Coordinates of C-alpha atoms and ligand atoms in Angstrom, one line a residue:
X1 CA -19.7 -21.1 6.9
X2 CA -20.3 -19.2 3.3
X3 CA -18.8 -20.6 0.5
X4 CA -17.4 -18.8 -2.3
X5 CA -20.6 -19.8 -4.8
X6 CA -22.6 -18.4 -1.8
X7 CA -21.2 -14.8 -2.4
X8 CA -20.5 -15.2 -6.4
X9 CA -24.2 -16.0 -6.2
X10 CA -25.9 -12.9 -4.2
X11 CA -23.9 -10.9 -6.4
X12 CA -24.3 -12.3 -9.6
X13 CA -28.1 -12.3 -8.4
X14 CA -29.7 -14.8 -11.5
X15 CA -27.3 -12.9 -14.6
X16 CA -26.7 -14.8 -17.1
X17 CA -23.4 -17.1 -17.6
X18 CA -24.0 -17.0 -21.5
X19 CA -21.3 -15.2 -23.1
X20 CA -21.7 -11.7 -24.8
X21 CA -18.7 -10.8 -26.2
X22 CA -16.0 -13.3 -27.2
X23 CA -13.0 -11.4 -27.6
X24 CA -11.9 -8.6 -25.3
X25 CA -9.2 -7.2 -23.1
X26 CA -8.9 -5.4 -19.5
X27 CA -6.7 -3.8 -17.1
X28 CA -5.9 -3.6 -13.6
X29 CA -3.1 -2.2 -11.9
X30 CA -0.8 -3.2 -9.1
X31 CA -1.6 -1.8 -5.6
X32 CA 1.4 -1.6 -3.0
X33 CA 0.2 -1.8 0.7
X34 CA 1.0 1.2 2.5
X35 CA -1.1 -0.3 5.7
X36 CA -0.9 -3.9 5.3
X37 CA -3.5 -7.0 5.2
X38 CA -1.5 -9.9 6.9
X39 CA -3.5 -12.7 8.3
X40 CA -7.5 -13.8 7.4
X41 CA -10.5 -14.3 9.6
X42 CA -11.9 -16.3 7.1
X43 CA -9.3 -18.8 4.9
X44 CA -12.5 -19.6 2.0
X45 CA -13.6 -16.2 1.5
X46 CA -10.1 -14.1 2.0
X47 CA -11.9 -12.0 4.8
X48 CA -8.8 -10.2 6.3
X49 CA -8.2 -9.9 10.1
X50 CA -7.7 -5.8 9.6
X51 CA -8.5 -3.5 7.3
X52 CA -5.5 -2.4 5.1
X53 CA -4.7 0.4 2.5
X54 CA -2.7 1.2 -0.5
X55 CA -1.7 3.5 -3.7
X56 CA -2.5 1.5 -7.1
X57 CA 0.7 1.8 -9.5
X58 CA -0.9 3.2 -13.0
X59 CA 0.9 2.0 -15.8
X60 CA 2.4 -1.3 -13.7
X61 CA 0.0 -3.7 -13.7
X62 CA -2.2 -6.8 -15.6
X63 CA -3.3 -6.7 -19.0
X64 CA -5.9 -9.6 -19.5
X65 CA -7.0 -10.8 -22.8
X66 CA -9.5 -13.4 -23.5
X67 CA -11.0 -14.8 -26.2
X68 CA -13.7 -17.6 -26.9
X69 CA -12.5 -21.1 -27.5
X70 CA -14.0 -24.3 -29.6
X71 CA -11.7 -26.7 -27.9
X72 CA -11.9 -28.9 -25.1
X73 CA -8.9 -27.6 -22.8
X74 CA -8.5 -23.6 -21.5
X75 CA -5.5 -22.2 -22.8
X76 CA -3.0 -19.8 -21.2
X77 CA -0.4 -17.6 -21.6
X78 CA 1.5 -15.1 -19.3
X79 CA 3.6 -12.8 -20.3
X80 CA 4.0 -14.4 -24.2
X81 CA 4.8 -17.8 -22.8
X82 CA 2.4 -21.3 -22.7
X83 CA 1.3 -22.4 -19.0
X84 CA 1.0 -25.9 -18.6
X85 CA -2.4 -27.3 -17.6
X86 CA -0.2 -28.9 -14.5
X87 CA 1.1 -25.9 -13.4
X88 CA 0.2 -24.6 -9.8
X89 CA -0.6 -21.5 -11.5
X90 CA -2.9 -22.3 -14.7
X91 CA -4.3 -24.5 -11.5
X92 CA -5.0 -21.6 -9.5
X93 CA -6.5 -19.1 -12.3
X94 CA -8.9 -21.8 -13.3
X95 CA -10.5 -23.4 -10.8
X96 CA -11.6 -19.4 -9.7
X97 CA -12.7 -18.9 -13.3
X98 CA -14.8 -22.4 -13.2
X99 CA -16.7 -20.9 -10.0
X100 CA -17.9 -19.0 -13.0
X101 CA -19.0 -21.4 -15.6
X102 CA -21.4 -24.4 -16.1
X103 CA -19.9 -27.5 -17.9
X104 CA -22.1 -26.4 -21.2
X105 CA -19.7 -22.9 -21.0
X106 CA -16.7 -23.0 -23.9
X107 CA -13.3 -22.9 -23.0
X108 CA -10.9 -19.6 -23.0
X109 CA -7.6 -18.9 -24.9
X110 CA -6.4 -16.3 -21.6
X111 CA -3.2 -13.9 -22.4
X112 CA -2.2 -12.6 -19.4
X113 CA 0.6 -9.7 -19.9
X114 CA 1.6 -8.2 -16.6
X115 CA 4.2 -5.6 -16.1
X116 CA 5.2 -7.0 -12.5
X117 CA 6.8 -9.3 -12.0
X118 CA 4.9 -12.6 -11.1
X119 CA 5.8 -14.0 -7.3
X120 CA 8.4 -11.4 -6.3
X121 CA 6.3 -10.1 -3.9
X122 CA 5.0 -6.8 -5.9
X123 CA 1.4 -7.9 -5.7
X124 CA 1.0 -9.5 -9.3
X125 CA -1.8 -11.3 -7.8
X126 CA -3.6 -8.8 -7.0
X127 CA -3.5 -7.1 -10.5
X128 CA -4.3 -10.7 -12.1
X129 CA -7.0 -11.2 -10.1
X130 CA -8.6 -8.2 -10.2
X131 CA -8.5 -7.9 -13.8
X132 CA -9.6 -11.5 -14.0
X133 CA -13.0 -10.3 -13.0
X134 CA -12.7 -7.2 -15.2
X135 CA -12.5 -10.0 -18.0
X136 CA -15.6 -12.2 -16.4
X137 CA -17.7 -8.8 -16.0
X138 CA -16.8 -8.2 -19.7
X139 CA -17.3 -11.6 -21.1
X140 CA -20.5 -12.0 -19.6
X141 CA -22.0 -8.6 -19.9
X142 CA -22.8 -8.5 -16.3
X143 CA -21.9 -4.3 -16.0
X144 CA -21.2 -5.1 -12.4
X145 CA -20.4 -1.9 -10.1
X146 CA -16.6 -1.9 -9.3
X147 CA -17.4 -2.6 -5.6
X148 CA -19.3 -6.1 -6.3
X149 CA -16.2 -6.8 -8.4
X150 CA -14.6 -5.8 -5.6
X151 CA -15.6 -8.8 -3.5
X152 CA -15.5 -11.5 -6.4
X153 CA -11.8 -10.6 -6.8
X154 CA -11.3 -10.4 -3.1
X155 CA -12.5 -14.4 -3.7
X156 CA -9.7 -14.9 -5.5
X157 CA -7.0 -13.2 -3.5
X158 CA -7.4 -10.9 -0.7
X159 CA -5.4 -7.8 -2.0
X160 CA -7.0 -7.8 -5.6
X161 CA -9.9 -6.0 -4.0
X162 CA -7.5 -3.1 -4.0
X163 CA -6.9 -3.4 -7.4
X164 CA -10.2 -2.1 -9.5
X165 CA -9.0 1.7 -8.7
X166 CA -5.9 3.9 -9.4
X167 CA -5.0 6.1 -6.3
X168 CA -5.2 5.2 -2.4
X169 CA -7.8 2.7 -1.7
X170 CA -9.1 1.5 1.6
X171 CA -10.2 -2.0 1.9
X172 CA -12.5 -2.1 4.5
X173 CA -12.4 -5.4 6.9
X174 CA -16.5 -5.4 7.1
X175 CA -17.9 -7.5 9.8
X176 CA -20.2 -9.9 8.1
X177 CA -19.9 -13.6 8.0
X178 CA -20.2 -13.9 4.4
X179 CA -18.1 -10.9 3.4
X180 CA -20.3 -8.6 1.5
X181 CA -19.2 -5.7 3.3
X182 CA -15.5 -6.6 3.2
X183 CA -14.5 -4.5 -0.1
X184 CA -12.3 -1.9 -1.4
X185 CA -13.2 2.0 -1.2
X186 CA -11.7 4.1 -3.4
X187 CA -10.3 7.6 -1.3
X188 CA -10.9 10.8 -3.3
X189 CA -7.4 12.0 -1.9
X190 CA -5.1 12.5 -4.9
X191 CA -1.1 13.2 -4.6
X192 CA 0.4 14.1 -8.0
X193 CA 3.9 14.5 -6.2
X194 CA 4.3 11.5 -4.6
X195 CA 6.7 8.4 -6.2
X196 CA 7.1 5.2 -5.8
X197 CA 10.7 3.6 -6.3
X198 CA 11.1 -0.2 -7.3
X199 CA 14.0 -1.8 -6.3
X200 CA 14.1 -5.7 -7.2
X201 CA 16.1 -7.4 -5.5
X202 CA 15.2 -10.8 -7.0
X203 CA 12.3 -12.1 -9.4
X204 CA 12.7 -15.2 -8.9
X205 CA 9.2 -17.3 -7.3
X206 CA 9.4 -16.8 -3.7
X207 CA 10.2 -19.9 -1.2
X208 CA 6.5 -19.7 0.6
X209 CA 3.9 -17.6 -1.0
X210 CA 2.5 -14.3 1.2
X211 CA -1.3 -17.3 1.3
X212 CA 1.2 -20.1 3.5
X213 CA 3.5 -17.2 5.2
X214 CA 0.4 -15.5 6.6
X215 CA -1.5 -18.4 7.8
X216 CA 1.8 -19.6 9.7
X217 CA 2.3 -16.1 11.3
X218 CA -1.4 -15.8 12.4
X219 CA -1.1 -19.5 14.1
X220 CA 2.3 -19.7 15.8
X221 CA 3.9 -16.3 16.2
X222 CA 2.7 -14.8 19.9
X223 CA 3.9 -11.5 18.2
X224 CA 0.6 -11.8 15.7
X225 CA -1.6 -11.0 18.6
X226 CA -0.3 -7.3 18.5
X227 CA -0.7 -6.3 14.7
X228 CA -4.2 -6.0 14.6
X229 CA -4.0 -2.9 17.5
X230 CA -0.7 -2.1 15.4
X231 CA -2.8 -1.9 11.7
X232 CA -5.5 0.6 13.8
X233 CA -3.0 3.1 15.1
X234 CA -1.1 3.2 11.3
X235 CA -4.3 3.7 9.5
X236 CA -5.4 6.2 11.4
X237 CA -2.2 8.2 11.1
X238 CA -2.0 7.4 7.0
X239 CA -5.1 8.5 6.2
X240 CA -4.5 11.5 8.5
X241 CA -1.5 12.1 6.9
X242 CA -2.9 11.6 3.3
X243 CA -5.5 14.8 4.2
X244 CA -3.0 16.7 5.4
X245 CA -0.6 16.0 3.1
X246 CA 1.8 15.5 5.3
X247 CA 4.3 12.9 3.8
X248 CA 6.9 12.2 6.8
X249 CA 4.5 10.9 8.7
X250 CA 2.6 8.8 5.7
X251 CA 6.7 7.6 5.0
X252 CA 7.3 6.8 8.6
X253 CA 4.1 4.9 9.1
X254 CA 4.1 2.5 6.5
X255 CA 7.7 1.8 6.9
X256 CA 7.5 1.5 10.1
X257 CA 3.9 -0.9 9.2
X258 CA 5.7 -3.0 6.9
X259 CA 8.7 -3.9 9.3
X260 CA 5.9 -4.5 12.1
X261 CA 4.5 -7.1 9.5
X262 CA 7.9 -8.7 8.8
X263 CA 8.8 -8.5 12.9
X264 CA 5.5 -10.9 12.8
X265 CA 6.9 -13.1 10.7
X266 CA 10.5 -13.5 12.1
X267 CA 8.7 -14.6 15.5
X268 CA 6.8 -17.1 13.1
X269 CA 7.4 -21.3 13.7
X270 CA 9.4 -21.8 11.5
X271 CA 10.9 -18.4 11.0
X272 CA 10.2 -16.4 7.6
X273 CA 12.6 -14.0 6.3
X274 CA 12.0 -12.8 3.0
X275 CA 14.9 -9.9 3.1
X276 CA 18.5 -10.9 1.4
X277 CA 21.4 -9.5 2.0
X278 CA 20.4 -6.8 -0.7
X279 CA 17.2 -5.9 0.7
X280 CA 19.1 -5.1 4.5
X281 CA 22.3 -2.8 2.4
X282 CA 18.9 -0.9 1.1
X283 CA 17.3 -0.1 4.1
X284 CA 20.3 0.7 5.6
X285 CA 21.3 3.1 2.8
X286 CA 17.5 4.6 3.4
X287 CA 17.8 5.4 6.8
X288 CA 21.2 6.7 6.0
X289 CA 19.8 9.1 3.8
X290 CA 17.0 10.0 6.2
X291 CA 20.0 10.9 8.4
X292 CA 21.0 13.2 5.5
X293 CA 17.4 14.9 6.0
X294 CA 16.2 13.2 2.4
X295 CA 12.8 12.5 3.1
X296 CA 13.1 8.4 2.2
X297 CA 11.0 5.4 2.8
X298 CA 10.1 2.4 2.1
X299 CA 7.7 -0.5 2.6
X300 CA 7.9 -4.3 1.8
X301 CA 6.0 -7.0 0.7
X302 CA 6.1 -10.6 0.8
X303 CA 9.5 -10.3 -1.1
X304 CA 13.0 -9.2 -0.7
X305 CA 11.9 -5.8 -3.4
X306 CA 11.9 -2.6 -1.1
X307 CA 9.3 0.0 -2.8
X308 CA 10.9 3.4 -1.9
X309 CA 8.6 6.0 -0.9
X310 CA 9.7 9.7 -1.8
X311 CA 8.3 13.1 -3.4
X312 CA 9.0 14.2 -6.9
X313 CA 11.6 17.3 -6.0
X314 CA 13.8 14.3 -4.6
X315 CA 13.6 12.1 -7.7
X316 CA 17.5 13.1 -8.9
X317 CA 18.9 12.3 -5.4
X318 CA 16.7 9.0 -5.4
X319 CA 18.1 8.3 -9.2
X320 CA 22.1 8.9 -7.8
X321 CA 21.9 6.8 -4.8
X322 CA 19.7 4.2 -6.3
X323 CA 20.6 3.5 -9.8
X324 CA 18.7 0.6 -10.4
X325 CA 15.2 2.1 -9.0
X326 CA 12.6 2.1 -11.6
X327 CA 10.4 5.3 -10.8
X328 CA 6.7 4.9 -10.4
X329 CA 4.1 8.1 -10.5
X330 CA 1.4 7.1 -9.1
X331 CA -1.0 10.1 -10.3
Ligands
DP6_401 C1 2.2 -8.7 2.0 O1 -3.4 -10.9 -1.3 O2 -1.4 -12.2 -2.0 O3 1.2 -8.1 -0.1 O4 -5.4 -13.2 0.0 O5 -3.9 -15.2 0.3 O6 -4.2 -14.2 -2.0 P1 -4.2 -14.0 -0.5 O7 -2.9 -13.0 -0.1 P2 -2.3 -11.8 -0.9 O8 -1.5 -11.1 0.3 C2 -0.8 -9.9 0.2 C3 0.0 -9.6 1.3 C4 0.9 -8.4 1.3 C5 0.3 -7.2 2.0 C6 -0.8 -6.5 1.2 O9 -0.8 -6.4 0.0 O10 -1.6 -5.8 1.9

């Protein structure tokens, strides 16, 4: 079994951990799933059972700034306000940073200022993780490719490998044992009309993260044994649709992706329902539209949000029946 230092290792390949620049700051955006990654082959490395693909969200995503610290404790901040050292968080973010420092390396004052908003299921995660390593690569001058920081964000959660481009991005399953073929890929396929429409339901933290819910799916729900032939049959028809720009069939295959992914979990031991009350009335009012012949979708995340998938020339219809969507254009 390869551990994490195994792989942060082969990469990293004898650079240096002394620090080259002690102030800076990085971005990464948010990616939203249109094929998703739901269950892991390997728990330690994040190695997903499926591939999985999704559209990065531009201006929504994780600002990360660091600076150099002569103190004895890290310090952090998200979004303007002080993370305790006890908090599962702070807990989280730096016990993947230590995998990345000797004892002899100095402390960090981290501001973390993310646009998403943190454990409602719009991939915040994925953003802070990815730009994590953006703020690693910088700190220690490593001028890694985006592909190896591909795979040492993977390390810390599976869909920040998504999030080191803008646009569609593929992240490939791989087949190795230790992962180094398990990265994101960048498509060249652009789509200036397409929009993505937030609807938050809640931003509250979530009752079991999308780490626990997937874990339970992929060892008690008999349902689980069918998503990976599921995942196969939707990617093929996204990226299909993607080339030839055909969006019904991109819209109909991730929603219809997404609710295969929360059918999983419903068959789960214990159940897991994410949706409210809120998130249902949507999807009904969605497929109500689509009845209407507006060309509607949407897809859903660990959360009770819905992200609404539509084309520009449909943006005032969207806005009318949907007042509270915030409007995301993607290119
Ligand atoms: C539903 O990437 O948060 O958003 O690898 O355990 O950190 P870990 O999980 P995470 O799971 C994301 C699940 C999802 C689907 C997706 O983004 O593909």
């Amino acid at each position: 079994m390869y551990s994490k230092e195994y792989v942060i290792d082969q990469i990293l390949s004898g650079k240096s951990k002394q620090i080259q620049l002690e102030k800076g700051t990085v971005y990464a955006p948010a990616n939203i799933a249109l094929c998703k990654y739901w269950g892991k082959r390997n728990r330690t490395l994040n190695l997903p059972m499926t591939s999985s693909l999704s559209i990065g969200l531009a201006q929504k995503g994780s600002h990360f700034a660091f600076e150099v610290l002569d103190e004895k404790l890290d310090r952090l901040m998200l979004n303007r306000t002080v993370v305790n050292d006890q908090d599962d968080f702070y807990q989280r973010l730096f016990s993947f940073i230590n995998l990345f420092r000797t004892s002899s390396t100095p402390r960090l004052d981290i501001n973390i200022n993310s646009t998403v908003p943190i454990a409602a299921g719009l991939a915040s995660s994925a953003s802070g993780f990815a730009s994590v390593v953006k703020g690693l690569n910088a700190l220690y001058g490593w001028q890694l490719n985006d592909s190896d920081l591909s795979i040492l964000a993977r390390l810390g959660s599976g869909s920040a490998c998504r999030s080191l481009w803008s646009g569609f991005v593929e992240w490939q399953m791989g087949a190795r044992d230790d992962g180094m073929d398990s990265l994101g890929l960048p498509l060249t396929c652009i789509w200036p009309q397409l929009r993505i429409g937030l609807l938050l339901a809640s931003s509250e933290k979530k009752s079991i993260s999308s780490r626990d819910a997937m874990a339970l799916t992929k060892e008690t729900s008999g349902f689980y044994a069918l998503w990976p032939q599921q995942v196969s049959i939707d990617l093929t028809q996204i990226k299909k649709a993607l080339v030839e720009k055909d969006f019904s069939t991109l819209g109909q295959t991730s929603e219809r992706n997404a609710l295969a992914m929360h059918a999983t979990m419903l068959t789960a031991t214990p159940s897991i329902l994410y949706s409210t009350p809120q998130t249902t009335a949507w999807m009904q009012h969605v497929w109500q539209l689509r009845k209407d012949n507006v060309d509607v979708y949407f897809t859903q995340d660990a959360g009770p949000n819905l992200k609404l998938l539509f084309l520009e020339k449909d943006t005032e219809n969207i806005l009318q029946h949907f007042a509270e969507v915030e409007i995301i254009q993607p290119f």
